[in-house]
Each structure stands twice: as C-alpha cells, then as structure tokens.
Amino acid sequence: MTATVRGTAASMPRPDYATLIQSDRVHGSLYTSEQIFAEELERIWYRTWVYIGHASEVPEPGDYVRKSVGPQDLIMTRDRDGGLHVLLNRCAHRANLVCEDARGNSKSFRCPYHGWTYRNTGELIGYPYRQGYEGNGKLDLAMGRVPRVDSYHGFVFGSFAADGPTLAEHLGAAAGEIDRLARLSPDGQVQLNAGWLKHRTRANWKLLAENETDGYHPQFVHSSIFSVTGSPIAALYSDKSSAVTRNLGNGHSENDLRPEFRNFGEPMRWFGTTQARVPDYVARMREVHGEAAEQILVEGAPHVMIFPNLFIAEIQVFVIQPLSAGECIQHSTAVQLKGAPELNKRMVSQSIGSVGPAGMLLADDTEMYERNQRGVAMLQPEWLDLRRGLHRERVDERGLTIGTATDETAMRGFWSHYRTLMEAAA
Amino acid sequence: MTAVAVSELDLRQIEQFLYREARYADEHDYDAWEALWTDDALYWVPAGADAVDPTSQMSVIYDNRSRISTRLKQLRTGKRHSQSPPSSLRRVISNVEVLSGEVLSGEVLSGEVLSGEVPDGQVPGGEVPGVEMRGGGGAETIVGANFMLAESRARGTEIWAGRTTYRLRVVDGEIRLAYKKVLLVNCDQPLPTLAFLI
Ligand code: FES
Ligand SMILES: [Fe+2]
C-alpha cells in the first residue's frame, strides 16, 4: 500500500503548500487529497517525532506490545537490560508479519512462515536448515527498527528519520504539560495500563488534531451531555471564560484552563470532585509536595495536543492513527496515576463514559469529524477559515502566542508547523 | 403483558421479552427500554477479547443504572449528534439458551455495582456459570443469545454481531432486565461510532 502511494506522490507535481496554507485559511484539498496524505506520511509521520506507546505498557524485561503509526505495524519491546525498542513487524526473509499477538512476554519472535527467529531487539538469531545459505548460520539481515526512540515521563516517541531534532527539541514547551500530568501522581509516574478503545473514524486525521484544542465547539457539540449532567466544563469554553488557548510551538497547543480553576481555588475541582471525596490522595499529595500541593491540586491536569498524534485531555490520552486521507483510528485510554488508587478507578469509569465509540463526548466529536469530511468534499467555498481571534492574539510572558478560550490560535500554530514540515526538502 | 410467576418463566416468555427489548432499542423507544431495567442494572459492552476487570480496564460501555439514565437523557435531548438523526436499526436475535434457571441471587449489594467485581455470566472456554450471587434479591435467570444487527445512517451501513448474556428477574410479576453484556465479535478491532442502544 505504501509503495503504491509513494509511487503516486513521485509521479505528480508537488502541491504548493504556501498557497494551500495561509495564515488565516487552509484549503479543503488538504483533507481529501491522497497525494497530500502520501506526502504527509513521508514528511511528517515517517520523519518527525511521533508518539508510539507508554513504557508502563511493557514494564518487565521481555514484555512487548503491538503499536501503530499510520499504516505501520510496530512492536514495542523491552529487552533484558530494560532498554526500549520499536521494531517494524515484518520478517527480513519474505516480509511476513513476525508477531500476531497484541502483547506478551518473550525474549524472541519466531516468524510463522519459515521459522526465522529474532531477538526482541530485532536481531536475527537463526533460521531453520542452516546449509541453505552461505555464511554458516549467519545472515546480515534483521527486522526493521525505528532508528530513534526516546521517552519523556514514560511517553515513548519514535522518529523514522536517523537524524533530526532531538525529542526534547521537538517537545519544547509541551514538555512542561507532560510534567504537569506526571506531578499529579504522588509517585510522579503516569501509567497507561487501562487498555485501549479503538474508534474507527471516517475523517482526515487533521480534523481531529485541530479539534482537540478547539475551545469553540464544546458548547455546541457537547451541549446534550452538558445540559443533562449540569457539567461545569461548558463554562470553561465560553466567551466569558478566563482560560486561554496557547500555541506551544512545533505544532503543539493547549487549552490552559488554570486561570478558571485558580479563580475557584478549590482542590480537585478540575476532576469534578472535592478533596473530601478523595482524602487519601490529597493527603499523599500534601505529604509529597508540601505547600506546592495546593497549586497542583487546584490547577489539575493539562489539555494538550502534542503534534502530530498525542492528545492528553486531563484524565484521558488519545492517539491518532491516520490510515488514508479520509480515515483514521482514535485510540483512547484513561490516565492512571501511580500511587493514586482513589483516582484511578474513577478515571477509568469517567473515561468509559466519555470516550470511545459509545462515549457521551467523543461519539459526538467523531460525528462532527465525519460530517466535516463529507462537507470538505463540496466544491465551494474551497477554504476553511482560521481567523477566529486573530485580531486579539497576544504574546505571553514565555513568548508564546495565546488567544481566548474560544479562539483558533491552536489551529494556526498547527498549520504553521505543518507547512514547515511539508515544505522541507525531501 | 400478563403477570408471570417465577416458576413459570419458560423459554417462550424469555424470548418474547428479549424480542421486545430488541424492538424498543431498534425503534429508539427510550422510555419503554429504560422501564425494562431493574434498579441495580448493569449494561456492559467490553472492549478487546480478553476477560478483563471493567473497573480497572476500558470498556466500550459500562453503565450502571444511573449512567443508563444519563445516556438516555442525552439521547432524548435530540442533540446527541451521533444519534441525530437516529440510526435506522433492525436486529435479529437467535440461539436463545437458558444458561442457568432461576437461581436465587445474593443479598442486596446496592452501590457496589460499579465499584465491585462484576460477574459476567460467562467463563472463558465455557458458557454456564455457577450460581450467581449478585443483585437486588430474588430469582434470576441467565440467558445467552446471538444477534445480528444492521445499522444504516448517512455514513453508510454497518453490520454488528455478537453474543449477549442477559440476567432476567421477575419483579412484581413482570420480567425485568438486571444485566446485559454484549460481546461483539469484533470487540478487539477498531469500531465505528456506537451511539445507539445495542
Ligand atoms: S517470511 Fe518469515 S521466515 Fe519466511
Ligand atoms: Fe469535543
């Protein structure tokens, strides 16, 4: 599939991204063109840092878990020394899938087709009937590996490019948001071990990435559930909200809800509860953090989109997996905080209610994505408007561009970085 | 519907109940569907093929009675976009089997439904559970059935299929649904939006 797509890309003139992506609008073909999708695979998904999995999914030596980036089927493994590896699930002999299990523990993988066996680092250990090749049992072949793998607070990222910016450079200001999440664990550790929902979505992946920090839509798309539950979330994304939308650079963005929570100054309000209902957790946080605990408990978790595929929405984590110009899969799970059992079950329960195919929030976002994808195929007016809040953008004390809670500052940041990557030399 | 005594709960009555529940769901008759449930209801659609603890692992749906009510209220607003307009649905229920008849359920365990361990009426590799001790008291009948469901909406047509486990209880002379677990054949695969009642 990839080969065909690449062939198409090579045989056609390259799109003019400077025309398609302007500071106040983007062209509809960016969501529908398979040629552009093929270029995105090459220039974004197979080049920049992309989120792959979490270290807590492979806690023990020998653990492995299947993961995916775009159409690439990957195996994230932990070797006997604790090192993390990301292998491409493809046999070096005749390209069969080496691993069919979703997860497990093994020092090695044996390809079912002709029995070639690989260490969990991707190295070829052996093959049956040694006399069939010169070299006395040794062959200079191995499973493919994602060449650069690095992690931050257990969030494992990979880059298919041998060279390029470091993960720290890529994350930039977004790293601080992951810090904020980890700090909510009394042990300082996030775990993503509650399993994943997989939501098939007939829409271009960028509609999702843009929506994640769009503070304009919740009042409308989610009014059905907000009205039924009397949720205070609605107010966070209103015209009167003191929350801000921040362009974190490198395509990352956030809805910074802290100004709203600071106004209330109530610990655990961000989690929709009170400290009285999670006494052990707040006690442990105060024990660990001392005076700093109050601020952490009031300000809560981040709402951050990390370009191009990781979205941390307070107590949920989403991973976007693009399959084609018109289809992607949303993977979602509940955040689990080490040392916070009181919160963890609640986070699973709340996440089940909110996300995934039947989620009382995400099913409606997804309905919007899919209708958006149908709409963008209409011929006129060709462009998607990105101007909201452009006239009132400011630069904050960190030098980052911010808009109000409902402004499209995040989308403009997304597209600016996207354009840089798409225009870069092949 | 005529009142039934516990001892009279036979396959024919059970089937009639399952078909009615299916019709209410197909026709988006939320009031009638909601009235079928007991107060300690549990409605579960697992994700992934493994038998997992739904209090610590993600499920597609894991609703206690209060969340069933919230889900239905959201649908009734008419602004649940993923069901507005509603999917056009028809399902067929077949292979109905009584897996365990009229066992006496345990003492009242109210409030524990979402936090405690949930017996799921199925064991890996087998079908018939032992005596199930859970619920609001009274006799329970555990029933298994297969289903096939066609869903049409503007996005296209989806075929849903799976195995449903029901726990039925007679309350005030009427059959009520205490538990419904829907194990989709493709629950380990990416699923499209599932915003209707399955
Ligand atoms: S393709 Fe894997 S051993 Fe032949
Ligand atoms: Fe949303």
PDB file of C-alpha atoms and ligand atoms in Angstrom, chain A residues 91-98 111-116 118, ligand 1:
ATOM      1  CA  CYS A  91      10.188 -10.538   8.595  1.00  0.00           C
ATOM      2  CA  ALA A  92      13.510  -9.939   6.839  1.00  0.00           C
ATOM      3  CA  HIS A  93      13.013 -13.123   4.826  1.00  0.00           C
ATOM      4  CA  ARG A  94       9.793 -12.732   2.818  1.00  0.00           C
ATOM      5  CA  ALA A  95       8.082  -9.966   4.768  1.00  0.00           C
ATOM      6  CA  ASN A  96       5.526 -11.972   6.725  1.00  0.00           C
ATOM      7  CA  LEU A  97       4.200 -10.448   9.943  1.00  0.00           C
ATOM      8  CA  VAL A  98       6.509 -11.747  12.627  1.00  0.00           C
ATOM      9  CA  CYS A 111       8.164 -15.913  12.156  1.00  0.00           C
ATOM     10  CA  PRO A 112       5.422 -18.467  11.429  1.00  0.00           C
ATOM     11  CA  TYR A 113       6.177 -18.670   7.706  1.00  0.00           C
ATOM     12  CA  HIS A 114       9.646 -20.326   7.619  1.00  0.00           C
ATOM     13  CA  GLY A 115      10.654 -20.156  11.240  1.00  0.00           C
ATOM     14  CA  TRP A 116      13.202 -17.348  11.243  1.00  0.00           C
ATOM     15  CA  TYR A 118      14.599 -12.742  16.091  1.00  0.00           C
TER      16      TYR A 118
HETATM   17  S1  FES C   1       8.823 -14.810   5.770  1.00  0.00           S
HETATM   18 FE1  FES C   1       9.451 -15.016   7.793  1.00  0.00          FE
HETATM   19  S2  FES C   1      10.557 -16.841   7.789  1.00  0.00           S
HETATM   20 FE2  FES C   1       9.996 -16.608   5.730  1.00  0.00          FE
END
